[in-house]
CSV table of C-alpha atoms in Angstrom, one decimal:
chain,number,residue,atom,x,y,z
X,1,MET,CA,58.6,46.8,127.1
X,2,SER,CA,61.0,43.9,126.5
X,3,GLU,CA,61.9,42.0,129.8
X,4,THR,CA,65.6,41.7,128.7
X,5,LYS,CA,65.9,45.3,128.3
X,6,LEU,CA,64.3,46.2,131.7
X,7,PRO,CA,67.2,46.8,134.2
X,8,ARG,CA,67.0,44.9,137.6
X,9,PRO,CA,66.8,47.4,140.4
X,10,GLY,CA,69.0,47.2,143.3
X,11,GLN,CA,66.5,46.2,145.9
X,12,ALA,CA,65.7,43.1,143.8
X,13,THR,CA,69.4,42.1,143.6
X,14,LEU,CA,69.5,42.5,147.4
X,15,ALA,CA,66.5,40.6,148.1
X,16,GLY,CA,67.7,37.9,145.7
X,17,TRP,CA,70.9,37.3,147.3
X,18,LEU,CA,69.9,37.7,150.9
X,19,ILE,CA,67.5,34.8,150.1
X,20,VAL,CA,70.1,32.6,148.1
X,21,LEU,CA,72.7,33.2,150.8
X,22,GLY,CA,70.6,32.8,153.8
X,23,SER,CA,69.0,29.8,152.6
X,24,LEU,CA,72.4,28.3,151.9
X,25,LEU,CA,73.7,29.1,155.4
X,26,THR,CA,70.5,27.5,156.8
X,27,VAL,CA,71.0,24.4,154.8
X,28,VAL,CA,74.6,24.1,156.4
X,29,GLY,CA,73.3,25.0,160.0
X,30,ALA,CA,70.6,22.4,159.6
X,31,TRP,CA,73.2,19.8,158.4
X,32,ASP,CA,75.5,20.5,161.4
X,33,GLN,CA,72.5,20.5,163.7
X,34,ILE,CA,71.6,16.8,162.7
X,35,SER,CA,75.2,15.7,162.7
X,36,GLY,CA,75.5,16.8,166.2
X,37,LEU,CA,72.0,16.2,167.5
X,38,ARG,CA,72.9,13.0,169.4
X,39,SER,CA,76.2,14.4,170.9
X,40,LEU,CA,76.6,14.7,174.6
X,41,GLU,CA,76.8,18.4,174.7
X,42,THR,CA,73.2,18.5,172.7
X,43,ARG,CA,72.0,16.0,175.3
X,44,GLU,CA,73.0,17.9,178.4
X,45,ARG,CA,71.5,21.3,176.6
X,46,VAL,CA,68.4,19.7,176.3
X,47,GLU,CA,68.2,18.2,179.6
X,48,GLU,CA,68.7,21.5,181.2
X,49,VAL,CA,65.7,22.9,179.1
X,50,LEU,CA,63.4,20.1,180.1
X,51,ALA,CA,64.4,20.8,183.9
X,52,GLU,CA,63.4,24.2,183.8
X,53,PRO,CA,59.6,25.7,183.6
X,54,PRO,CA,57.6,25.5,181.5
X,55,LEU,CA,58.9,22.1,180.7
X,56,ALA,CA,59.6,20.5,183.7
X,57,GLY,CA,57.3,18.1,185.0
X,58,SER,CA,55.4,18.0,181.4
X,59,GLY,CA,56.2,14.5,180.7
X,60,ILE,CA,58.2,15.1,177.6
X,61,GLY,CA,61.3,12.9,177.3
X,62,LEU,CA,64.6,13.7,176.1
X,63,ASP,CA,64.2,11.2,173.1
X,64,GLY,CA,61.0,12.9,172.2
X,65,ILE,CA,62.5,16.2,171.8
X,66,LEU,CA,65.5,15.2,169.7
X,67,ASP,CA,63.1,13.6,167.4
X,68,LEU,CA,61.2,16.6,167.0
X,69,MET,CA,64.5,18.6,166.7
X,70,HIS,CA,65.7,16.0,163.8
X,71,ILE,CA,62.2,16.4,162.0
X,72,MET,CA,62.3,20.1,162.1
X,73,ALA,CA,66.1,20.2,161.0
X,74,LEU,CA,65.0,17.9,158.0
X,75,VAL,CA,62.2,20.0,157.0
X,76,THR,CA,64.3,23.4,157.3
X,77,GLY,CA,66.9,21.9,155.4
X,78,ALA,CA,64.7,20.9,152.6
X,79,MET,CA,62.7,24.1,152.3
X,80,ALA,CA,66.0,26.2,152.6
X,81,ALA,CA,67.4,24.2,149.7
X,82,ALA,CA,64.3,24.8,147.6
X,83,ALA,CA,64.6,28.6,148.7
X,84,VAL,CA,68.3,28.6,147.4
X,85,ILE,CA,67.1,27.4,143.9
X,86,LEU,CA,64.1,29.9,143.9
X,87,GLY,CA,66.0,32.5,144.7
X,88,TRP,CA,68.3,32.2,141.9
X,89,HIS,CA,65.3,32.2,139.6
X,90,VAL,CA,63.9,35.2,141.3
X,91,LEU,CA,67.2,37.2,140.2
X,92,GLN,CA,66.1,36.1,136.6
X,93,ARG,CA,62.6,37.7,137.0
X,94,ASN,CA,60.6,34.7,137.5
X,95,LYS,CA,57.0,35.2,139.0
X,96,GLN,CA,56.6,31.8,139.9
X,97,ALA,CA,59.5,31.4,142.0
X,98,ARG,CA,58.7,34.7,143.9
X,99,LEU,CA,55.3,32.9,144.4
X,100,ALA,CA,56.6,29.9,145.6
X,101,LEU,CA,59.1,31.9,147.9
X,102,THR,CA,56.2,33.7,149.4
X,103,ILE,CA,54.5,30.3,150.3
X,104,ILE,CA,57.4,28.9,152.0
X,105,ALA,CA,58.6,31.9,153.9
X,106,ALA,CA,56.3,31.5,156.8
X,107,PRO,CA,57.2,27.8,157.3
X,108,LEU,CA,60.9,28.4,156.9
X,109,PHE,CA,60.7,31.3,159.4
X,110,PHE,CA,59.1,29.1,162.2
X,111,THR,CA,61.1,25.9,161.4
X,112,GLY,CA,64.4,27.7,161.4
X,113,MET,CA,64.1,28.8,165.0
X,114,PHE,CA,64.7,25.3,166.1
X,115,GLY,CA,68.1,25.8,164.8
X,116,GLY,CA,69.1,29.2,165.9
X,117,GLY,CA,66.8,31.0,163.2
X,118,PHE,CA,69.1,34.0,162.1
X,119,TRP,CA,69.7,33.1,158.7
X,120,SER,CA,66.4,31.5,157.8
X,121,THR,CA,64.7,34.5,159.4
X,122,LEU,CA,66.8,36.6,157.3
X,123,ALA,CA,66.0,34.8,154.1
X,124,ALA,CA,62.0,35.0,155.1
X,125,VAL,CA,62.3,38.8,155.6
X,126,ALA,CA,63.9,39.3,152.3
X,127,VAL,CA,60.8,37.6,150.6
X,128,VAL,CA,58.9,40.8,151.6
X,129,LEU,CA,61.1,43.0,149.7
X,130,LEU,CA,60.2,41.1,146.5
X,131,TRP,CA,56.8,42.6,146.8
X,132,MET,CA,57.8,46.2,147.5
X,133,SER,CA,58.5,48.9,144.8
X,134,PRO,CA,60.4,49.0,142.5
X,135,THR,CA,60.9,45.4,143.0
X,136,ARG,CA,57.1,44.9,142.2
X,137,ASP,CA,57.5,47.0,139.3
X,138,TRP,CA,60.3,45.2,138.0
X,139,PHE,CA,58.3,42.1,138.0
X,140,ASP,CA,55.1,43.7,136.6
X,141,GLY,CA,57.4,44.9,133.6
X,142,VAL,CA,56.7,48.6,134.7
X,143,SER,CA,60.0,51.0,134.1
X,144,PRO,CA,60.9,53.5,136.7
X,145,ALA,CA,60.2,56.2,134.1
X,146,LYS,CA,56.8,55.1,133.6
X,147,ARG,CA,55.9,54.7,137.1
X,148,ALA,CA,57.2,58.2,137.7
X,149,ARG,CA,54.9,59.8,135.3
X,150,ASP,CA,52.1,61.4,137.0
X,151,GLY,CA,49.5,60.3,134.3
X,152,GLY,CA,49.9,63.1,131.8
X,153,GLY,CA,51.2,63.3,128.5
X,154,ASP,CA,51.6,60.5,126.0
X,155,PRO,CA,55.4,60.4,124.3
X,156,ASN,CA,54.0,58.1,121.7
X,157,GLN,CA,51.1,60.1,120.6
X,158,LYS,CA,49.0,57.1,120.2
X,159,SER,CA,46.2,58.7,122.2
X,160,TYR,CA,46.0,61.8,120.3
X,161,VAL,CA,42.8,62.5,118.6
X,162,ALA,CA,42.5,65.5,115.9
X,163,PRO,CA,39.6,68.1,116.6
X,164,ALA,CA,36.7,68.0,114.7
X,165,PRO,CA,36.2,70.8,112.1
X,166,PRO,CA,33.9,73.4,112.9
X,167,GLU,CA,30.3,73.2,111.7
X,168,VAL,CA,28.7,75.9,109.5
X,169,SER,CA,25.1,76.0,109.6
X,170,THR,CA,22.9,76.4,106.7
X,171,SER,CA,21.0,79.7,107.7
X,172,SER,CA,24.5,81.5,108.4
X,173,THR,CA,25.7,80.3,104.9
X,174,THR,CA,22.4,81.5,103.1
X,175,GLY,CA,22.4,84.8,105.2
X,176,THR,CA,26.2,85.4,104.0
X,177,SER,CA,25.5,84.6,100.3
X,178,SER,CA,22.2,86.9,100.2
X,179,THR,CA,24.0,89.9,101.5
X,180,THR,CA,27.3,89.4,99.4
X,181,GLY,CA,25.0,88.9,96.3
X,182,THR,CA,27.1,87.9,93.0
X,183,SER,CA,30.4,88.0,94.6
X,184,SER,CA,30.0,85.5,96.7
X,185,THR,CA,28.6,82.9,94.3
X,186,THR,CA,31.5,83.9,92.0
X,187,GLY,CA,34.3,84.3,94.4
X,188,GLU,CA,37.9,84.3,93.6
X,189,SER,CA,38.4,80.7,93.9
X,190,GLY,CA,35.3,79.7,91.9
X,191,SER,CA,33.4,78.3,94.5
X,192,SER,CA,29.7,77.5,94.2
X,193,THR,CA,26.9,79.4,95.4
X,194,GLY,CA,26.3,79.4,99.5
X,195,THR,CA,29.3,77.3,100.1
X,196,VAL,CA,32.2,78.3,102.4
X,197,ARG,CA,35.3,76.6,102.3
X,198,LEU,CA,36.7,75.4,105.6
X,199,SER,CA,40.4,76.2,104.2
X,200,GLU,CA,39.5,79.5,103.9
X,201,LYS,CA,38.2,80.0,107.5
X,202,GLN,CA,40.9,78.2,109.6
X,203,PRO,CA,44.7,77.6,109.4
X,204,PRO,CA,46.0,74.2,108.0
X,205,PRO,CA,46.5,71.4,110.7
X,206,TRP,CA,49.6,71.3,112.8
X,207,THR,CA,52.0,68.6,111.7
X,208,GLY,CA,55.0,69.4,114.0
X,209,GLY,CA,55.6,68.1,117.3
X,210,VAL,CA,52.9,68.3,120.2
X,211,ALA,CA,53.7,69.9,123.3
X,212,GLN,CA,53.6,67.7,126.3
X,213,ALA,CA,52.0,68.7,129.4
X,214,THR,CA,54.9,69.2,132.2
X,215,LYS,CA,54.9,66.8,135.0
X,216,GLU,CA,53.8,68.3,138.2
X,217,ALA,CA,54.7,66.8,141.7
X,218,PRO,CA,51.8,64.9,143.3
X,219,LYS,CA,49.4,66.9,145.6
X,220,ARG,CA,48.4,64.3,147.6
X,221,ARG,CA,50.4,62.5,150.0
X,222,PRO,CA,51.9,59.5,148.6
X,223,GLY,CA,51.2,55.9,150.2
X,224,ALA,CA,54.7,55.2,150.7
X,225,VAL,CA,54.9,58.1,153.0
X,226,THR,CA,52.1,56.9,155.1
X,227,ALA,CA,53.4,53.4,155.1
X,228,ALA,CA,56.9,54.6,156.4
X,229,ALA,CA,55.5,56.7,159.0
X,230,VAL,CA,53.1,53.7,160.4
X,231,LEU,CA,56.1,51.4,160.5
X,232,THR,CA,58.1,53.9,162.1
X,233,TRP,CA,55.5,54.1,164.6
X,234,VAL,CA,54.9,50.5,165.1
X,235,GLY,CA,58.6,49.6,165.3
X,236,SER,CA,59.5,52.4,167.7
X,237,GLY,CA,56.4,51.5,170.0
X,238,PHE,CA,57.5,47.8,170.0
X,239,THR,CA,61.1,48.6,170.6
X,240,ALA,CA,60.4,51.0,173.4
X,241,LEU,CA,58.1,48.7,175.1
X,242,MET,CA,60.4,45.5,174.9
X,243,MET,CA,63.0,47.7,176.4
X,244,LEU,CA,61.2,48.9,179.1
X,245,ALA,CA,60.0,45.5,179.9
X,246,SER,CA,63.5,44.0,180.2
X,247,ALA,CA,64.4,46.9,182.5
X,248,VAL,CA,61.4,45.9,184.7
X,249,THR,CA,62.6,42.2,184.3
X,250,ALA,CA,66.2,43.1,185.4
X,251,THR,CA,64.6,45.1,188.3
X,252,ALA,CA,62.6,42.3,189.5
X,253,ASN,CA,65.1,39.7,189.3
X,254,PRO,CA,68.6,41.0,189.1
X,255,ASP,CA,70.1,38.0,191.0
X,256,LEU,CA,69.2,35.7,188.0
X,257,ILE,CA,70.8,37.9,185.7
X,258,LEU,CA,73.8,38.1,187.8
X,259,GLU,CA,74.1,34.4,187.9
X,260,GLN,CA,73.7,34.1,184.3
X,261,VAL,CA,76.8,36.6,183.9
X,262,ARG,CA,79.0,34.3,186.3
X,263,LYS,CA,77.9,31.1,184.5
X,264,GLN,CA,79.1,32.4,181.3
X,265,ALA,CA,82.3,33.8,182.9
X,266,GLU,CA,83.3,30.5,184.1
X,267,SER,CA,83.4,29.2,180.3
X,268,ASP,CA,85.0,32.3,179.1
X,269,PRO,CA,88.2,33.3,181.0
X,270,ARG,CA,88.2,36.6,179.5
X,271,MET,CA,84.9,37.7,181.1
X,272,GLN,CA,85.9,36.6,184.7
X,273,GLU,CA,87.6,40.0,185.6
X,274,VAL,CA,84.5,41.9,183.8
X,275,ALA,CA,82.2,39.7,185.8
X,276,GLY,CA,83.8,40.5,189.0
X,277,LEU,CA,82.7,44.4,188.5
X,278,TYR,CA,79.0,43.1,187.9
X,279,THR,CA,76.7,43.6,190.9
X,280,THR,CA,72.9,43.9,191.2
X,281,ASP,CA,72.8,47.4,191.3
X,282,VAL,CA,75.0,47.8,188.3
X,283,ILE,CA,72.8,45.6,186.3
X,284,VAL,CA,69.4,47.3,187.4
X,285,ALA,CA,71.2,50.6,186.7
X,286,SER,CA,72.3,49.6,183.2
X,287,ALA,CA,69.1,48.1,182.3
X,288,TRP,CA,67.3,51.3,183.0
X,289,ILE,CA,70.0,53.5,181.3
X,290,GLY,CA,69.7,51.6,178.0
X,291,ALA,CA,65.9,51.3,178.1
X,292,VAL,CA,65.5,55.2,178.6
X,293,LEU,CA,68.0,56.0,175.9
X,294,VAL,CA,66.5,53.6,173.4
X,295,ALA,CA,63.0,55.1,174.4
X,296,LEU,CA,64.3,58.7,173.7
X,297,VAL,CA,65.6,57.5,170.2
X,298,CYS,CA,62.0,55.9,169.7
X,299,ILE,CA,60.4,59.0,170.7
X,300,ALA,CA,62.4,61.0,168.4
X,301,ALA,CA,61.8,58.6,165.5
X,302,ALA,CA,58.1,58.9,166.1
X,303,ALA,CA,58.3,62.6,166.1
X,304,PHE,CA,60.4,62.6,162.7
X,305,ALA,CA,57.7,60.6,161.1
X,306,VAL,CA,54.9,63.2,162.3
X,307,PHE,CA,56.9,66.1,160.7
X,308,ALA,CA,57.3,64.0,157.5
X,309,MET,CA,53.5,63.4,157.5
X,310,ARG,CA,53.2,67.2,157.5
X,311,ARG,CA,55.4,67.4,154.6
X,312,HIS,CA,58.6,68.9,156.3
X,313,PRO,CA,61.6,67.8,153.9
X,314,TRP,CA,64.1,67.8,156.8
X,315,ALA,CA,62.0,65.3,158.6
X,316,ARG,CA,62.4,63.1,155.7
X,317,VAL,CA,66.0,63.1,155.7
X,318,ALA,CA,66.0,62.6,159.6
X,319,LEU,CA,63.7,59.8,159.4
X,320,MET,CA,65.9,58.2,156.8
X,321,ILE,CA,69.0,58.6,159.0
X,322,SER,CA,67.2,57.1,161.7
X,323,ALA,CA,66.0,54.1,159.7
X,324,GLY,CA,69.5,53.4,158.6
X,325,VAL,CA,71.2,53.5,162.0
X,326,SER,CA,68.3,51.3,163.3
X,327,GLY,CA,68.8,48.9,160.7
X,328,LEU,CA,72.4,48.4,161.3
X,329,SER,CA,71.9,48.1,165.1
X,330,LEU,CA,69.2,45.6,164.7
X,331,LEU,CA,70.8,43.5,162.1
X,332,LEU,CA,73.8,43.4,164.9
X,333,PHE,CA,71.3,42.7,167.7
X,334,ALA,CA,69.6,39.9,165.8
X,335,LEU,CA,72.5,37.7,165.8
X,336,ALA,CA,71.8,37.4,169.7
X,337,PHE,CA,68.0,37.6,169.1
X,338,PRO,CA,67.0,36.3,165.9
X,339,PRO,CA,63.3,37.7,165.9
X,340,ALA,CA,64.7,41.4,165.7
X,341,VAL,CA,65.3,40.3,162.1
X,342,VAL,CA,61.5,41.5,161.7
X,343,LEU,CA,62.4,45.0,163.1
X,344,PHE,CA,65.4,45.3,160.7
X,345,GLY,CA,63.1,44.6,157.6
X,346,ALA,CA,60.7,47.1,159.1
X,347,ALA,CA,63.5,49.6,159.1
X,348,VAL,CA,64.8,48.6,155.6
X,349,ALA,CA,61.2,49.3,154.1
X,350,THR,CA,61.0,52.5,155.7
X,351,PHE,CA,64.3,53.5,154.2
X,352,SER,CA,63.0,52.2,151.0
X,353,PHE,CA,59.7,54.0,150.9
X,354,LEU,CA,61.2,57.3,151.7
X,355,LEU,CA,63.6,57.0,148.8
X,356,ARG,CA,61.0,56.6,146.0
X,357,PRO,CA,61.0,59.2,143.3
X,358,GLU,CA,57.2,60.3,143.8
X,359,VAL,CA,58.2,60.7,147.7
X,360,ALA,CA,61.3,62.9,146.9
X,361,ALA,CA,58.9,65.0,144.4
X,362,TRP,CA,56.2,65.3,146.9
X,363,PHE,CA,58.7,66.9,149.6
X,364,ARG,CA,60.4,69.2,147.0
X,365,SER,CA,57.3,70.6,146.2
X,366,ARG,CA,56.1,72.0,149.4
X,367,GLY,CA,54.9,75.4,149.6
């Protein structure tokens, strides 16, 4: 199949533009970080970090941290600029660009954390989508129709082999000719003695279209269903543990959290009235209510994955809704906590796996 005629899937378009835009905004962020690195505000923030554990008393000076941040910003900006160009070539179905992006994705993720890390993390996670179906099939030159076929039939009839003609044994021929006597030797068609014409014993070969085997739904569970279930279990478990850990932390140190809330209220007049409503009891209760609600949602998603593995169509729909809502929530949460983009990528991958045609066929053929 010609590469120019193979349509680009929507997942490839989404991943390519996420890489281009995320990397471009990472370049802008790195440039802004370098320009304000020696400002008084940056120096005060770094000094506050150095005054707190675990860096307090480590012997690391202010100038050393600023120099490290400068180097990391330069490296991040350079890799992000390369990712912008490579992301554009990925949209043109360039396999070398995809390989190069895969190599720089991990360094871009870690170095980008020094400058906030949201956009660089988003670009790095988008690289993972380039290796998932149907984008992987698009790079390999495999059309969706060819991938959806279950191995049966050949529309071009290149693999058709005509059946061999039936063999006629000498003994049966001799026996036939001896019983029929002169009539078999002189026959209506004038054939020679002892010879049986195949055209008289079988119909002529069929020259019309050859019927194709009907496509059957896969009987075995597709690997995409298993991958979606595993991602759901891992993501749900990690999210529930993270929320429970934050609730335990809030219970152990409510005064520290209350102090942070009041500090933020001092710089934002709109939060001063809201901060006055906060007490240690309110903080602890809010943390546990949020943790319990999130844990219940995670348990429900894990249960949906179990029923999806058991081939219940309603569980597939419920799991897709759960993955979509979780993905949107995690994308907003990642603005404050950039590593949450990894969980966002897991939610997107789960939704993508459950949309695949062989998965839909497997659920439809239940029973």
